[in-house]
Amino acid sequence: MDASQDAAASRGLWLVKWLLLVPHVVALFFLWPAFLVVGVVAFFAILVTGRYPRALFDFSVGVLRWSWRVHYYGYGALGTDRYPPFTLADVPDYPAHLDVLYPERLSRGLVLVKSWLLAIPHYLVLSVFVGGGIWLGAQAGNSGDGWDDGWGAGVSLVGLLVFIAAIALLFTGRYPRPLYDLVIGIQRWVLRVAAYAALMTDRYPPFRLDTGGIDPGSAPAVPTPPPPPSGAPVAPGGPPTPAAATPGATGPVVGVRR
């Protein structure tokens, strides 16, 4: 998942984005139930064949992609003033992108435990980041040691950060870069977990905030050449580049944007 920040953002457009986003909310209201149905179909397909049907996979990625663009424009990030397009496809010149590498094979066993068991540690962390945290409140002053059976929720961290950014935009016309980087890092974590829980990959999401607009997974992975043996002469101009270090090398491996 990648994003690029607007160089010049409107001071007050965020005040009415809730209204401008109504058509997208209506569209996603129908897309997300379809996404859940596709997930159930994909579950059985993976369980039987070890494959996520490509057409269904592309649809699921498209729903996540559309949702990310809406969040990026709206109150999930306030990262751009450019209105999101109405499409499941990637839009190359839009400042928010999401892609998931199609897996040729998926584990039949992992599909049984990914979304409800293996992803639980991530759910707990993200409940604080985007859900405000969920906890059981202890009863005080009663004769028992039991827990209160009421659930409570606090303030979402990403919501607080975006609110601070909105106030900064209103008064200065600038989105503080550290806030932007942190918000994008949190949203990147959310989307990685969403793709894993939706059975779209077997790769377990990392427990880390990759802050900033560029996902490390989409940056070229250039191998570092080994140092020359001790005492060996160094060619003029420094050590060879990775592509030239080994005859017949094909160059760096390019990471996949997520």
CSV table of C-alpha atoms in Angstrom, one decimal:
chain,number,residue,atom,x,y,z
A,1,MET,CA,0.0,0.0,0.0
A,2,ASP,CA,1.5,3.3,-1.1
A,3,ALA,CA,0.3,6.9,-0.8
A,4,SER,CA,1.5,10.4,-1.7
A,5,GLN,CA,0.7,13.5,0.2
A,6,ASP,CA,-0.9,16.5,-1.5
A,7,ALA,CA,1.6,19.4,-1.8
A,8,ALA,CA,-1.1,22.0,-1.2
A,9,ALA,CA,-4.2,20.9,0.8
A,10,SER,CA,-7.4,22.9,1.3
A,11,ARG,CA,-7.8,24.4,4.8
A,12,GLY,CA,-11.5,23.7,5.0
A,13,LEU,CA,-12.6,21.0,2.5
A,14,TRP,CA,-12.4,18.4,5.3
A,15,LEU,CA,-15.3,20.1,6.9
A,16,VAL,CA,-17.7,18.9,4.1
A,17,LYS,CA,-16.0,15.7,3.0
A,18,TRP,CA,-18.6,13.7,5.1
A,19,LEU,CA,-21.2,15.0,2.6
A,20,LEU,CA,-19.1,14.5,-0.5
A,21,LEU,CA,-18.4,10.9,0.5
A,22,VAL,CA,-22.1,9.9,0.7
A,23,PRO,CA,-22.1,8.3,-2.9
A,24,HIS,CA,-19.1,6.2,-1.9
A,25,VAL,CA,-20.6,5.1,1.4
A,26,VAL,CA,-23.7,4.0,-0.6
A,27,ALA,CA,-21.5,2.0,-3.1
A,28,LEU,CA,-19.5,0.4,-0.3
A,29,PHE,CA,-22.7,-0.4,1.6
A,30,PHE,CA,-23.4,-2.9,-1.2
A,31,LEU,CA,-19.8,-3.9,-2.0
A,32,TRP,CA,-18.9,-5.1,1.5
A,33,PRO,CA,-21.7,-7.7,1.9
A,34,ALA,CA,-20.5,-9.0,-1.5
A,35,PHE,CA,-17.0,-9.0,-0.2
A,36,LEU,CA,-18.0,-11.2,2.7
A,37,VAL,CA,-19.9,-13.6,0.5
A,38,VAL,CA,-16.9,-13.9,-1.8
A,39,GLY,CA,-14.8,-14.6,1.3
A,40,VAL,CA,-17.0,-17.5,2.2
A,41,VAL,CA,-16.9,-18.9,-1.3
A,42,ALA,CA,-13.1,-18.5,-1.4
A,43,PHE,CA,-12.8,-20.3,2.0
A,44,PHE,CA,-14.3,-23.5,0.5
A,45,ALA,CA,-12.4,-23.1,-2.7
A,46,ILE,CA,-9.1,-22.8,-0.9
A,47,LEU,CA,-10.0,-25.7,1.4
A,48,VAL,CA,-10.8,-28.0,-1.5
A,49,THR,CA,-8.3,-26.8,-4.2
A,50,GLY,CA,-5.7,-24.8,-2.4
A,51,ARG,CA,-6.4,-21.8,-4.7
A,52,TYR,CA,-8.3,-18.5,-4.4
A,53,PRO,CA,-10.3,-18.2,-7.6
A,54,ARG,CA,-8.6,-15.4,-9.6
A,55,ALA,CA,-11.8,-13.5,-10.5
A,56,LEU,CA,-13.0,-13.5,-6.8
A,57,PHE,CA,-9.5,-12.5,-5.7
A,58,ASP,CA,-9.5,-9.5,-8.0
A,59,PHE,CA,-12.9,-8.5,-6.7
A,60,SER,CA,-11.8,-8.7,-3.1
A,61,VAL,CA,-8.6,-6.6,-3.8
A,62,GLY,CA,-10.8,-4.1,-5.6
A,63,VAL,CA,-13.1,-3.7,-2.6
A,64,LEU,CA,-10.1,-3.1,-0.3
A,65,ARG,CA,-8.6,-0.7,-2.8
A,66,TRP,CA,-11.8,1.3,-3.2
A,67,SER,CA,-12.2,1.4,0.6
A,68,TRP,CA,-8.6,2.6,1.1
A,69,ARG,CA,-9.0,5.4,-1.4
A,70,VAL,CA,-12.2,6.5,0.4
A,71,HIS,CA,-10.4,6.4,3.8
A,72,TYR,CA,-7.4,8.2,2.4
A,73,TYR,CA,-9.6,11.0,1.0
A,74,GLY,CA,-11.9,11.0,4.0
A,75,TYR,CA,-11.5,10.8,7.8
A,76,GLY,CA,-9.2,7.8,7.8
A,77,ALA,CA,-6.3,10.0,6.7
A,78,LEU,CA,-7.3,13.3,5.1
A,79,GLY,CA,-4.4,12.6,2.8
A,80,THR,CA,-5.7,14.2,-0.4
A,81,ASP,CA,-8.3,16.6,-1.7
A,82,ARG,CA,-8.7,14.7,-5.0
A,83,TYR,CA,-12.0,12.9,-5.1
A,84,PRO,CA,-11.8,9.1,-5.2
A,85,PRO,CA,-12.7,7.4,-8.4
A,86,PHE,CA,-15.7,4.9,-8.6
A,87,THR,CA,-13.8,1.8,-9.6
A,88,LEU,CA,-12.4,-1.4,-8.3
A,89,ALA,CA,-9.3,-1.1,-10.5
A,90,ASP,CA,-6.1,0.6,-9.6
A,91,VAL,CA,-5.9,4.2,-10.8
A,92,PRO,CA,-2.2,4.9,-11.5
A,93,ASP,CA,-2.4,8.7,-11.1
A,94,TYR,CA,-4.5,8.6,-7.9
A,95,PRO,CA,-2.4,9.4,-4.8
A,96,ALA,CA,-3.5,6.2,-2.9
A,97,HIS,CA,-2.7,2.7,-4.1
A,98,LEU,CA,-3.2,-0.8,-2.9
A,99,ASP,CA,-2.2,-4.1,-4.4
A,100,VAL,CA,-2.0,-7.7,-3.2
A,101,LEU,CA,0.2,-10.2,-5.0
A,102,TYR,CA,-2.0,-13.1,-6.3
A,103,PRO,CA,-1.0,-16.4,-4.6
A,104,GLU,CA,-0.7,-19.3,-6.9
A,105,ARG,CA,-1.2,-21.7,-4.0
A,106,LEU,CA,-2.6,-21.2,-0.5
A,107,SER,CA,-2.4,-23.6,2.5
A,108,ARG,CA,-5.5,-25.6,3.0
A,109,GLY,CA,-4.8,-25.9,6.7
A,110,LEU,CA,-4.1,-22.3,7.5
A,111,VAL,CA,-7.4,-21.2,6.0
A,112,LEU,CA,-9.1,-22.8,9.0
A,113,VAL,CA,-7.4,-20.7,11.6
A,114,LYS,CA,-6.2,-17.5,10.0
A,115,SER,CA,-9.0,-15.0,10.5
A,116,TRP,CA,-10.3,-16.1,14.0
A,117,LEU,CA,-7.2,-17.5,15.7
A,118,LEU,CA,-3.9,-16.4,14.2
A,119,ALA,CA,-5.0,-12.8,13.6
A,120,ILE,CA,-6.1,-12.3,17.2
A,121,PRO,CA,-2.9,-10.6,18.4
A,122,HIS,CA,-3.2,-8.1,15.5
A,123,TYR,CA,-6.9,-7.5,16.4
A,124,LEU,CA,-5.9,-6.6,19.9
A,125,VAL,CA,-3.3,-4.1,18.7
A,126,LEU,CA,-5.5,-2.6,16.1
A,127,SER,CA,-8.4,-2.2,18.5
A,128,VAL,CA,-6.3,0.5,20.1
A,129,PHE,CA,-5.2,2.0,16.8
A,130,VAL,CA,-8.5,2.2,15.0
A,131,GLY,CA,-11.1,1.0,17.4
A,132,GLY,CA,-10.3,2.9,20.5
A,133,GLY,CA,-9.4,-0.2,22.5
A,134,ILE,CA,-11.9,-2.7,24.0
A,135,TRP,CA,-11.6,-3.8,27.5
A,136,LEU,CA,-13.6,-5.3,30.4
A,137,GLY,CA,-14.1,-2.9,33.3
A,138,ALA,CA,-13.4,-4.2,36.8
A,139,GLN,CA,-16.2,-3.7,39.3
A,140,ALA,CA,-15.2,-1.8,42.4
A,141,GLY,CA,-16.8,-1.7,45.8
A,142,ASN,CA,-18.8,-4.9,45.5
A,143,SER,CA,-18.4,-8.1,47.4
A,144,GLY,CA,-17.3,-10.2,44.4
A,145,ASP,CA,-14.1,-10.2,42.4
A,146,GLY,CA,-15.9,-10.7,39.1
A,147,TRP,CA,-15.5,-8.6,36.0
A,148,ASP,CA,-18.1,-6.1,34.8
A,149,ASP,CA,-19.9,-7.7,31.8
A,150,GLY,CA,-20.1,-4.3,30.0
A,151,TRP,CA,-17.8,-3.5,27.2
A,152,GLY,CA,-16.3,0.0,26.7
A,153,ALA,CA,-14.4,1.7,24.0
A,154,GLY,CA,-12.0,4.7,24.2
A,155,VAL,CA,-10.8,7.2,21.6
A,156,SER,CA,-9.2,5.8,18.5
A,157,LEU,CA,-5.6,6.7,18.1
A,158,VAL,CA,-5.8,7.2,14.3
A,159,GLY,CA,-9.0,9.3,14.8
A,160,LEU,CA,-7.2,11.5,17.3
A,161,LEU,CA,-4.2,11.9,15.0
A,162,VAL,CA,-6.4,12.8,12.0
A,163,PHE,CA,-8.4,15.3,14.1
A,164,ILE,CA,-5.1,17.0,15.1
A,165,ALA,CA,-4.1,17.1,11.5
A,166,ALA,CA,-7.5,18.6,10.5
A,167,ILE,CA,-7.0,21.4,13.0
A,168,ALA,CA,-3.5,22.0,11.7
A,169,LEU,CA,-4.8,22.2,8.2
A,170,LEU,CA,-7.5,24.6,9.2
A,171,PHE,CA,-5.1,27.1,10.8
A,172,THR,CA,-1.9,26.6,8.8
A,173,GLY,CA,-2.9,24.9,5.5
A,174,ARG,CA,-0.3,22.2,6.2
A,175,TYR,CA,-0.5,18.6,7.2
A,176,PRO,CA,2.3,17.9,9.7
A,177,ARG,CA,4.5,15.3,8.1
A,178,PRO,CA,5.2,13.2,11.2
A,179,LEU,CA,1.4,12.9,11.8
A,180,TYR,CA,0.9,11.9,8.1
A,181,ASP,CA,3.6,9.3,8.3
A,182,LEU,CA,2.2,7.7,11.4
A,183,VAL,CA,-1.4,7.7,10.1
A,184,ILE,CA,-0.3,6.0,6.9
A,185,GLY,CA,1.7,3.5,8.9
A,186,ILE,CA,-1.4,2.6,11.0
A,187,GLN,CA,-3.6,2.2,8.0
A,188,ARG,CA,-0.9,0.1,6.3
A,189,TRP,CA,-1.0,-2.3,9.3
A,190,VAL,CA,-4.8,-2.4,9.1
A,191,LEU,CA,-4.8,-3.3,5.4
A,192,ARG,CA,-2.2,-6.0,5.8
A,193,VAL,CA,-4.2,-7.7,8.5
A,194,ALA,CA,-7.4,-7.3,6.4
A,195,ALA,CA,-5.8,-9.1,3.5
A,196,TYR,CA,-4.5,-11.9,5.7
A,197,ALA,CA,-7.8,-12.3,7.6
A,198,ALA,CA,-9.6,-12.3,4.2
A,199,LEU,CA,-7.6,-15.3,3.2
A,200,MET,CA,-5.8,-13.5,0.4
A,201,THR,CA,-2.3,-14.4,1.6
A,202,ASP,CA,-0.5,-16.9,3.8
A,203,ARG,CA,2.2,-14.4,4.7
A,204,TYR,CA,1.7,-13.4,8.4
A,205,PRO,CA,1.5,-9.6,8.9
A,206,PRO,CA,4.5,-8.1,10.6
A,207,PHE,CA,4.1,-6.4,14.0
A,208,ARG,CA,5.5,-3.1,13.0
A,209,LEU,CA,4.6,0.4,11.9
A,210,ASP,CA,6.1,1.0,8.4
A,211,THR,CA,5.4,4.7,8.5
A,212,GLY,CA,5.5,7.0,5.5
A,213,GLY,CA,3.8,7.0,2.1
A,214,ILE,CA,6.0,4.3,0.5
A,215,ASP,CA,5.6,0.7,1.6
A,216,PRO,CA,9.0,-1.0,2.1
A,217,GLY,CA,7.6,-4.0,0.3
A,218,SER,CA,7.2,-1.9,-2.9
A,219,ALA,CA,10.7,-0.5,-2.9
A,220,PRO,CA,13.4,-2.3,-5.0
A,221,ALA,CA,15.3,-4.7,-3.0
A,222,VAL,CA,19.0,-4.2,-4.0
A,223,PRO,CA,21.3,-6.8,-2.6
A,224,THR,CA,24.5,-5.5,-0.9
A,225,PRO,CA,27.6,-6.9,-2.6
A,226,PRO,CA,30.0,-8.7,-0.3
A,227,PRO,CA,33.2,-6.8,0.7
A,228,PRO,CA,36.3,-7.6,-1.3
A,229,PRO,CA,38.8,-10.1,0.3
A,230,SER,CA,41.3,-8.5,2.5
A,231,GLY,CA,44.2,-7.1,0.5
A,232,ALA,CA,42.4,-7.4,-2.8
A,233,PRO,CA,42.8,-4.4,-5.1
A,234,VAL,CA,39.7,-2.3,-5.6
A,235,ALA,CA,38.9,-1.3,-9.2
A,236,PRO,CA,38.9,2.4,-10.1
A,237,GLY,CA,35.6,4.0,-9.4
A,238,GLY,CA,34.9,1.8,-6.4
A,239,PRO,CA,33.4,-1.7,-6.0
A,240,PRO,CA,31.3,-3.2,-8.8
A,241,THR,CA,27.5,-2.6,-8.8
A,242,PRO,CA,25.3,-5.6,-7.8
A,243,ALA,CA,24.3,-6.3,-11.4
A,244,ALA,CA,27.9,-6.3,-12.5
A,245,ALA,CA,29.3,-8.2,-9.5
A,246,THR,CA,28.4,-11.6,-10.9
A,247,PRO,CA,28.5,-12.4,-14.6
A,248,GLY,CA,25.0,-13.1,-16.0
A,249,ALA,CA,23.3,-11.5,-13.0
A,250,THR,CA,19.8,-10.3,-13.8
A,251,GLY,CA,19.8,-7.2,-11.5
A,252,PRO,CA,17.8,-6.5,-8.4
A,253,VAL,CA,14.6,-8.2,-7.4
A,254,VAL,CA,11.7,-5.7,-7.3
A,255,GLY,CA,9.4,-5.9,-4.4
A,256,VAL,CA,5.6,-6.0,-4.8
A,257,ARG,CA,3.6,-3.0,-3.7
A,258,ARG,CA,1.1,-3.9,-1.0
